[in-house]
Short mmCIF file of C-alpha atoms and ligand atoms in Angstrom, two decimals:
data_model
loop_
_atom_site.label_atom_id
_atom_site.label_comp_id
_atom_site.label_asym_id
_atom_site.label_seq_id
_atom_site.Cartn_x
_atom_site.Cartn_y
_atom_site.Cartn_z
CA MET A 7 15.06 53.66 -38.92
CA SER A 8 17.20 56.86 -39.43
CA ALA A 9 17.93 60.67 -41.07
CA PRO A 10 19.60 62.26 -42.95
CA GLU A 11 22.94 63.22 -41.38
CA GLU A 12 22.53 66.67 -42.66
CA PRO A 13 20.13 68.10 -40.61
CA ALA A 14 17.52 69.92 -43.36
CA PRO A 15 16.47 73.56 -41.92
CA TYR A 16 13.41 73.92 -40.14
CA GLY A 17 10.59 73.05 -43.26
CA GLY A 18 13.22 73.08 -45.52
CA GLY A 19 13.48 70.14 -48.29
CA THR A 20 11.83 66.53 -48.09
CA PRO A 21 14.78 64.04 -46.40
CA ALA A 22 15.57 61.72 -49.42
CA PRO A 23 13.27 59.43 -50.07
CA PRO A 24 14.36 55.69 -48.98
CA ALA A 25 15.62 53.91 -52.36
CA GLY A 26 13.88 51.34 -54.36
CA PRO A 27 10.14 51.42 -56.10
CA ALA A 28 6.77 51.77 -53.51
CA ALA A 29 7.99 53.85 -50.89
CA PRO A 30 5.35 56.13 -49.58
CA ALA A 31 6.29 59.68 -49.49
CA ALA A 32 7.40 60.16 -45.68
CA PRO A 33 5.82 63.44 -45.12
CA ALA A 34 7.87 66.32 -43.99
CA ALA A 35 9.14 66.25 -40.40
CA LYS A 36 9.24 69.80 -39.35
CA ARG A 37 12.41 69.70 -37.21
CA VAL A 38 12.44 71.02 -33.81
CA ARG A 39 15.22 74.08 -33.52
CA THR A 40 16.21 75.35 -30.53
CA HIS A 41 14.51 79.01 -31.56
CA HIS A 42 11.10 77.22 -31.86
CA LEU A 43 11.10 76.45 -27.99
CA ARG A 44 11.13 80.41 -27.81
CA GLU A 45 8.68 80.61 -29.80
CA LEU A 46 6.18 77.66 -28.52
CA LYS A 47 7.05 79.93 -24.83
CA GLU A 48 6.23 83.44 -26.35
CA ARG A 49 2.96 81.28 -27.91
CA GLY A 50 2.00 80.00 -23.67
CA GLU A 51 2.51 76.52 -25.87
CA ARG A 52 4.63 73.72 -23.21
CA PHE A 53 6.86 71.72 -24.75
CA SER A 54 7.96 68.22 -23.20
CA MET A 55 10.77 66.70 -22.87
CA LEU A 56 12.50 62.80 -22.40
CA THR A 57 16.05 61.11 -21.86
CA ALA A 58 16.68 58.86 -24.65
CA TYR A 59 19.40 56.08 -24.71
CA ASP A 60 18.37 54.12 -27.93
CA GLN A 61 17.15 53.49 -31.98
CA TYR A 62 13.64 52.12 -30.67
CA THR A 63 13.09 54.97 -27.74
CA ALA A 64 14.48 57.83 -29.85
CA GLY A 65 12.11 56.69 -32.77
CA ILE A 66 9.35 55.92 -30.76
CA PHE A 67 9.41 59.16 -28.58
CA ASP A 68 10.36 60.99 -31.88
CA GLU A 69 7.37 59.77 -33.61
CA ALA A 70 4.61 60.88 -30.12
CA GLY A 71 5.36 63.74 -31.00
CA ILE A 72 8.32 64.69 -27.82
CA GLU A 73 9.71 67.71 -28.87
CA VAL A 74 13.45 67.58 -27.01
CA LEU A 75 15.40 63.56 -26.29
CA LEU A 76 18.16 64.23 -23.71
CA VAL A 77 21.17 61.65 -23.57
CA GLY A 78 21.16 62.14 -20.76
CA ASP A 79 24.66 61.77 -18.14
CA SER A 80 22.19 59.29 -16.29
CA ALA A 81 23.05 57.15 -18.85
CA SER A 82 25.44 56.24 -16.42
CA ASN A 83 22.99 54.91 -13.30
CA ASN A 84 19.61 53.52 -16.14
CA VAL A 85 22.23 52.34 -18.65
CA TYR A 86 25.23 51.16 -17.24
CA GLY A 87 24.35 50.20 -14.26
CA ASN A 88 26.25 52.57 -12.33
CA GLU A 89 24.66 54.17 -8.68
CA THR A 90 24.80 58.05 -9.53
CA SER A 91 25.25 59.84 -12.30
CA LEU A 92 29.78 60.17 -11.83
CA PRO A 93 31.05 57.77 -13.52
CA VAL A 94 29.96 57.56 -16.92
CA THR A 95 31.96 59.75 -18.97
CA VAL A 96 32.38 60.79 -23.35
CA GLU A 97 33.52 58.06 -24.83
CA GLU A 98 30.61 56.61 -23.17
CA LEU A 99 27.71 58.84 -23.88
CA LEU A 100 28.94 59.26 -27.69
CA PRO A 101 28.05 56.32 -29.28
CA LEU A 102 24.35 56.41 -27.97
CA THR A 103 24.18 60.55 -28.61
CA ARG A 104 23.63 58.85 -31.98
CA ALA A 105 22.36 56.01 -31.92
CA VAL A 106 19.54 59.22 -30.64
CA SER A 107 20.28 61.35 -33.02
CA ARG A 108 20.06 58.95 -36.04
CA SER A 109 17.28 57.31 -35.14
CA VAL A 110 14.94 60.89 -35.04
CA ARG A 111 12.92 62.86 -37.85
CA ARG A 112 11.53 65.63 -35.66
CA ALA A 113 12.72 66.10 -32.41
CA LEU A 114 15.76 67.91 -31.15
CA VAL A 115 17.88 65.79 -29.12
CA VAL A 116 20.57 67.62 -26.55
CA GLY A 117 24.24 65.77 -26.21
CA ASP A 118 24.25 65.99 -21.30
CA LEU A 119 27.89 66.52 -21.15
CA PRO A 120 28.45 64.33 -18.06
CA PHE A 121 30.55 65.19 -15.24
CA GLY A 122 34.63 66.37 -15.15
CA SER A 123 34.04 67.11 -19.60
CA TYR A 124 33.93 70.56 -19.30
CA GLN A 125 33.86 72.46 -16.00
CA ALA A 126 37.66 73.12 -16.15
CA SER A 127 38.05 75.77 -18.47
CA PRO A 128 35.21 77.07 -21.16
CA GLU A 129 37.75 75.31 -24.13
CA GLN A 130 38.17 72.42 -22.08
CA ALA A 131 33.86 72.36 -22.72
CA TYR A 132 34.09 73.55 -26.51
CA LEU A 133 36.26 70.90 -27.20
CA THR A 134 33.80 68.77 -25.65
CA ALA A 135 30.72 70.30 -26.55
CA VAL A 136 32.43 69.30 -30.46
CA ARG A 137 32.68 66.25 -29.76
CA PHE A 138 29.18 65.25 -29.19
CA MET A 139 27.79 68.03 -32.19
CA LYS A 140 30.56 66.50 -34.36
CA GLU A 141 30.81 62.44 -33.42
CA GLY A 142 27.23 62.36 -31.94
CA GLY A 143 25.29 64.26 -34.03
CA ALA A 144 23.66 66.13 -31.29
CA HIS A 145 22.51 69.56 -32.17
CA CYS A 146 22.89 71.63 -28.61
CA VAL A 147 24.70 70.05 -26.10
CA LYS A 148 23.97 70.74 -21.50
CA LEU A 149 25.97 71.67 -19.39
CA GLU A 150 24.92 71.98 -14.97
CA GLY A 151 25.78 75.10 -13.72
CA GLY A 152 24.14 78.84 -13.39
CA VAL A 153 26.92 81.69 -12.24
CA GLU A 154 30.59 79.70 -12.84
CA MET A 155 29.62 77.80 -15.66
CA ALA A 156 28.89 81.95 -17.29
CA PRO A 157 32.12 81.31 -19.38
CA GLN A 158 31.75 77.57 -20.33
CA ILE A 159 27.89 79.15 -22.05
CA GLU A 160 29.41 82.67 -24.05
CA LYS A 161 32.26 80.29 -25.21
CA LEU A 162 30.05 77.51 -26.48
CA THR A 163 27.33 79.47 -28.10
CA ARG A 164 30.18 82.48 -29.50
CA GLY A 165 31.60 78.43 -31.35
CA GLY A 166 27.45 78.47 -32.59
CA ILE A 167 27.04 75.02 -29.42
CA PRO A 168 22.91 76.13 -28.65
CA VAL A 169 23.95 75.50 -24.62
CA MET A 170 21.13 74.46 -22.38
CA ALA A 171 22.02 75.08 -18.63
CA HIS A 172 20.29 72.95 -16.36
CA ILE A 173 20.13 74.80 -12.83
CA GLY A 174 19.20 74.69 -9.05
CA PHE A 175 19.38 70.05 -8.39
CA THR A 176 22.04 68.98 -9.92
CA PRO A 177 23.10 65.37 -9.97
CA GLN A 178 27.15 66.05 -10.67
CA SER A 179 27.43 68.29 -8.52
CA GLU A 180 25.45 65.74 -5.32
CA HIS A 181 28.95 65.81 -2.95
CA THR A 182 28.83 70.04 -2.83
CA LEU A 183 25.49 70.43 -2.10
CA GLY A 184 24.77 67.45 0.30
CA GLY A 185 23.23 64.47 -1.30
CA TYR A 186 19.49 64.74 -3.82
CA ARG A 187 17.93 67.74 -2.02
CA VAL A 188 15.59 70.15 -3.11
CA GLN A 189 17.67 74.33 -3.80
CA GLY A 190 15.86 76.50 -3.55
CA ARG A 191 13.99 76.87 -0.77
CA GLY A 192 13.46 80.12 1.96
CA GLU A 193 16.29 83.03 1.00
CA THR A 194 18.09 80.34 -1.40
CA ALA A 195 15.77 81.53 -3.85
CA GLU A 196 17.39 83.95 -4.86
CA ARG A 197 20.18 81.62 -5.81
CA VAL A 198 18.34 80.39 -7.89
CA LEU A 199 17.24 83.54 -9.76
CA ALA A 200 20.91 84.94 -9.65
CA ASP A 201 21.85 81.82 -11.95
CA ALA A 202 19.34 81.83 -14.41
CA ARG A 203 19.73 85.34 -15.41
CA ALA A 204 23.34 84.24 -15.32
CA VAL A 205 22.33 81.25 -17.93
CA GLN A 206 20.40 83.62 -20.07
CA ASP A 207 22.76 86.15 -19.97
CA ALA A 208 25.30 84.11 -20.52
CA GLY A 209 24.01 82.40 -24.39
CA ALA A 210 21.82 79.46 -22.81
CA PHE A 211 19.03 78.90 -24.99
CA ALA A 212 16.76 77.09 -22.45
CA VAL A 213 17.16 76.15 -18.51
CA VAL A 214 16.56 73.02 -17.23
CA MET A 215 15.25 74.04 -13.10
CA GLU A 216 15.45 70.32 -10.95
CA MET A 217 13.60 69.67 -8.01
CA VAL A 218 13.42 73.69 -6.93
CA PRO A 219 10.04 74.55 -4.95
CA GLY A 220 7.25 75.69 -7.67
CA ASP A 221 6.80 79.19 -6.66
CA VAL A 222 10.33 80.06 -7.66
CA ALA A 223 11.06 77.81 -10.43
CA ALA A 224 6.93 79.92 -12.00
CA GLN A 225 9.21 83.43 -10.89
CA VAL A 226 12.08 82.11 -13.20
CA THR A 227 9.90 81.34 -16.02
CA ARG A 228 8.04 84.50 -15.29
CA GLU A 229 11.16 86.34 -16.10
CA LEU A 230 12.97 84.49 -18.12
CA VAL A 231 12.56 84.62 -22.07
CA ILE A 232 14.70 81.17 -22.35
CA PRO A 233 11.92 78.88 -21.86
CA THR A 234 12.67 76.67 -18.07
CA ILE A 235 12.30 73.41 -18.44
CA GLY A 236 11.28 71.81 -15.01
CA ILE A 237 11.75 68.08 -13.41
CA GLY A 238 10.39 68.39 -9.55
CA ALA A 239 9.46 71.43 -9.97
CA GLY A 240 5.56 71.83 -10.52
CA ALA A 241 3.64 73.05 -13.22
CA GLY A 242 4.90 76.70 -13.69
CA CYS A 243 7.73 75.40 -16.07
CA ASP A 244 7.42 76.30 -19.89
CA GLY A 245 8.85 72.30 -20.52
CA GLN A 246 8.49 68.86 -18.29
CA VAL A 247 11.46 66.12 -18.72
CA LEU A 248 11.74 62.74 -16.97
CA VAL A 249 14.00 60.26 -17.19
CA TRP A 250 11.61 57.35 -19.85
CA GLN A 251 12.73 54.52 -17.47
CA ASP A 252 10.81 56.72 -14.39
CA ALA A 253 8.14 57.46 -16.17
CA PHE A 254 7.05 54.03 -17.87
CA GLY A 255 8.08 51.93 -15.39
CA LEU A 256 11.37 50.06 -16.52
CA ARG A 257 12.42 51.13 -13.72
CA THR A 258 11.58 49.86 -9.82
CA GLY A 259 11.78 50.52 -6.29
CA ARG A 260 12.48 54.10 -4.99
CA MET A 261 11.09 56.46 -6.88
CA PRO A 262 11.23 60.49 -6.87
CA ARG A 263 8.75 62.21 -5.35
CA PHE A 264 9.24 63.91 -8.81
CA VAL A 265 7.64 60.98 -11.52
CA ARG A 266 4.66 60.03 -12.61
CA GLN A 267 3.98 55.94 -13.39
CA TYR A 268 2.55 55.83 -17.74
CA ALA A 269 3.11 52.57 -17.57
CA ASP A 270 4.52 49.61 -15.85
CA LEU A 271 7.74 47.72 -18.69
CA HIS A 272 8.70 46.95 -16.09
CA GLY A 273 6.33 44.03 -16.13
CA THR A 274 5.43 43.87 -19.17
CA LEU A 275 8.83 42.43 -20.05
CA LEU A 276 8.91 40.29 -16.59
CA GLN A 277 5.96 38.48 -17.96
CA ALA A 278 6.92 38.26 -21.54
CA ALA A 279 10.20 36.86 -20.09
CA ARG A 280 8.72 33.71 -18.11
CA ASP A 281 6.45 33.20 -21.31
CA TYR A 282 8.83 32.73 -23.39
CA ASP A 283 11.12 30.60 -21.33
CA ALA A 284 8.42 28.21 -20.40
CA ASP A 285 7.62 27.69 -23.62
CA VAL A 286 11.45 26.54 -24.43
CA LYS A 287 10.62 24.32 -21.38
CA ALA A 288 8.07 22.96 -22.46
CA GLY A 289 9.04 22.01 -25.87
CA THR A 290 6.22 24.37 -27.93
CA PHE A 291 8.89 27.02 -28.32
CA PRO A 292 9.60 27.48 -31.46
CA ALA A 293 7.36 25.53 -33.33
CA GLU A 294 6.57 24.09 -36.41
CA GLU A 295 5.49 28.12 -38.25
CA HIS A 296 9.08 28.51 -37.03
CA THR A 297 10.82 25.73 -38.31
CA PHE A 298 12.80 25.17 -42.18
N1 MHF B 5 16.72 57.28 -12.97
C1 MHF B 5 16.70 58.51 -13.22
N2 MHF B 5 15.94 59.44 -13.14
C2 MHF B 5 16.35 61.19 -12.40
O1 MHF B 5 15.83 61.22 -11.97
C3 MHF B 5 17.87 60.92 -12.37
C4 MHF B 5 18.52 60.47 -11.94
N3 MHF B 5 17.96 58.70 -12.84
N4 MHF B 5 19.85 59.98 -12.67
C5 MHF B 5 19.93 61.38 -13.11
C6 MHF B 5 19.75 62.56 -12.00
C7 MHF B 5 19.61 63.01 -10.28
N5 MHF B 5 18.26 62.68 -10.05
C8 MHF B 5 17.64 62.04 -8.99
C9 MHF B 5 17.82 61.46 -8.41
C10 MHF B 5 16.65 61.29 -7.11
C11 MHF B 5 15.96 62.10 -6.08
C12 MHF B 5 15.23 61.74 -5.26
O2 MHF B 5 15.76 61.25 -4.53
N6 MHF B 5 15.06 63.01 -4.96
C13 MHF B 5 14.02 62.13 -3.82
C14 MHF B 5 14.63 63.79 -2.28
C15 MHF B 5 13.74 64.38 -2.33
C16 MHF B 5 14.48 65.75 -0.70
O3 MHF B 5 14.34 64.74 -0.20
O4 MHF B 5 14.44 67.25 -1.34
C17 MHF B 5 12.55 62.55 -3.97
O5 MHF B 5 11.76 61.92 -3.25
O6 MHF B 5 12.09 63.19 -5.02
C18 MHF B 5 16.29 63.32 -7.32
C19 MHF B 5 16.85 63.58 -8.29
C20 MHF B 5 17.42 63.34 -11.11
N7 MHF B 5 17.89 62.03 -11.82
C1 KIV B 6 17.18 64.54 -15.22
C2 KIV B 6 18.14 65.82 -16.23
C3 KIV B 6 17.55 66.45 -17.24
C4 KIV B 6 19.69 65.25 -16.97
O1 KIV B 6 20.20 65.57 -16.18
C5 KIV B 6 19.76 63.37 -17.39
O2 KIV B 6 18.46 62.63 -17.67
O3 KIV B 6 21.11 63.27 -17.21
MG1 MG B 7 21.99 64.64 -15.89
#
């Protein structure tokens, strides 16, 4: 489950075949690159994005045809057990980013810059983003903020690092925004529009819109030439993103309203663990065939 470290150019060479005889010729994977998302938008085609934080989930989502995998700073609360995304560090996210980027054949891998690692200055943002590209193997990075992050987005883009912006509700600013709240209702819609225009003008190749009223998100999507990716922003966006533990039911408890649950992995794993436990305690596992 490993991909070549240097991605082949789009539609270009076949990845080096695995060593050894009888390895079936793997079909050349057409890697999703930033400009392909824009081409999809121009053709009126939607695309999907999920978070991923490890090898197996990244490989499965890639195989399923999910175009974009985000190694989210949401690893803070979905991997590391924190309550919010604020505490997670660059040092904690880099190994997860590396695991994901090594495990995809096709998907675009986005490294999510954590709180405090880019806001101080464009230079800080650039140095952090370079680590996600070099050490994490990310193909691009995401950062939160609109008008106020334009200098960071310009610096990274000019330095060869594609940037996905993130506007609307930006979880790293929950203490400034006053909690988990929809952004852009009523007259604050203008703020969302201004942020969207600013990140596009600064060079972002796409923009996530989180918890924005559907009509506002649809208007932004019509107005921008870069693709919009919604989470709690309605079906008018060019793409959609969800945290995979929410979408596939690994996590339980109160869900944001924007989540649809596609599987019950919590239930599946709970039952499997109980079955294993019962077999061990009954002495029925291991059986003869598991014994040397
Ligand atoms: N598991 C998980 N899922 C996420 O979607 C997610 C994370 N973690 N961590 C980082 C951020 C935080 N996000 C969140 C967290 C909570 C709500 C939430 O509670 N929303 C409520 C209130 C909305 C309102 O009242 O305006 C909802 O019902 O949607 C939304 C987004 C999105 N991200
Ligand atoms: C919710 C998505 C967009 C995100 O930023 C994350 O998972 O960290
Ligand atoms: Mg994030």
